[in-house]
Amino acid sequence: MIQPGEGDFRAFSAFCPHRGCMVKSIGDSAIRCPCHGSSFDLADGSVLGGPATTGLIPKPLQIRQGRIEIPADE
Ligand code: FES
């Protein structure tokens, strides 16, 4: 889960769409995959740099009683 702005929460699948590695690092403006170097936009998960050709899959989230709930990756 990321928070690109105050009160603006977003979640994406943790699995890279290239070959399924788990993305690891979140930098200033990108989420990075350690396996082959793909990078994804923090705000919407779109591809910034390949080899991935599609972005991270958005995950729904809900805020209930002040808690953020995100379904687990399958
Ligand atoms: S699995 Fe992520 S870049 Fe290849």
Coordinates of C-alpha atoms and ligand atoms in Angstrom, one line a residue:
M1 CA 0.0 0.0 0.0
I2 CA 1.2 3.5 -0.7
Q3 CA 0.0 7.0 0.2
P4 CA 0.9 9.3 -2.7
G5 CA -0.8 12.2 -0.8
E6 CA -2.2 12.8 2.6
G7 CA -5.4 10.6 2.9
D8 CA -4.9 9.2 -0.6
F9 CA -4.3 5.5 -0.1
R10 CA -3.7 3.0 -3.0
A11 CA -2.8 -0.6 -3.2
F12 CA -1.3 -2.8 -5.9
S13 CA -0.5 -6.4 -6.3
A14 CA 3.0 -7.1 -5.0
F15 CA 3.7 -9.4 -7.9
C16 CA 5.6 -7.9 -10.9
P17 CA 3.6 -8.5 -14.2
H18 CA 6.9 -9.4 -16.0
R19 CA 7.7 -12.7 -14.5
G20 CA 6.0 -12.6 -11.1
C21 CA 8.8 -11.6 -8.7
M22 CA 7.7 -9.7 -5.7
V23 CA 8.4 -5.9 -6.0
K24 CA 10.5 -4.6 -3.2
S25 CA 11.6 -1.1 -3.0
I26 CA 9.7 2.1 -3.2
G27 CA 11.7 5.2 -4.1
D28 CA 10.9 8.8 -4.6
S29 CA 8.5 8.2 -7.4
A30 CA 8.7 4.5 -8.3
I31 CA 8.1 1.0 -7.1
R32 CA 10.9 -1.2 -8.3
C33 CA 11.2 -4.9 -9.1
P34 CA 14.6 -6.4 -8.0
C35 CA 14.6 -9.3 -10.6
H36 CA 15.0 -7.5 -13.9
G37 CA 14.7 -3.9 -13.1
S38 CA 11.1 -2.9 -14.1
S39 CA 9.8 0.2 -12.4
F40 CA 6.2 1.3 -11.8
D41 CA 4.6 4.7 -11.1
L42 CA 3.8 5.2 -7.4
A43 CA 0.5 7.0 -8.1
D44 CA -1.1 4.5 -10.5
G45 CA 1.2 1.4 -10.9
S46 CA 1.8 2.1 -14.6
V47 CA 5.0 1.0 -16.2
L48 CA 7.9 3.5 -16.0
G49 CA 10.5 1.2 -17.3
G50 CA 10.6 -2.4 -18.6
P51 CA 11.0 -5.2 -19.3
A52 CA 7.5 -5.3 -17.8
T53 CA 4.9 -4.2 -20.5
T54 CA 1.9 -3.8 -18.2
G55 CA 1.5 -2.1 -14.8
L56 CA 0.9 -3.4 -11.4
I57 CA -2.6 -4.7 -10.8
P58 CA -4.6 -2.3 -8.6
K59 CA -6.1 -3.8 -5.4
P60 CA -9.3 -2.6 -3.8
L61 CA -9.0 -1.3 -0.3
Q62 CA -11.5 -0.3 2.3
I63 CA -11.3 2.0 5.3
R64 CA -13.4 0.7 8.2
Q65 CA -13.4 2.2 11.6
G66 CA -10.0 3.9 10.8
R67 CA -8.4 0.7 9.6
I68 CA -7.3 0.1 6.0
E69 CA -8.2 -3.4 4.8
I70 CA -6.6 -4.9 1.6
P71 CA -7.3 -8.4 0.4
A72 CA -4.2 -10.7 0.3
D73 CA -2.5 -11.6 -2.9
E74 CA -3.4 -15.0 -4.2
Ligands
FES1 S1 10.0 -10.1 -12.8 FE1 10.0 -8.0 -12.4 S2 11.2 -7.2 -13.9 FE2 11.2 -9.3 -14.4

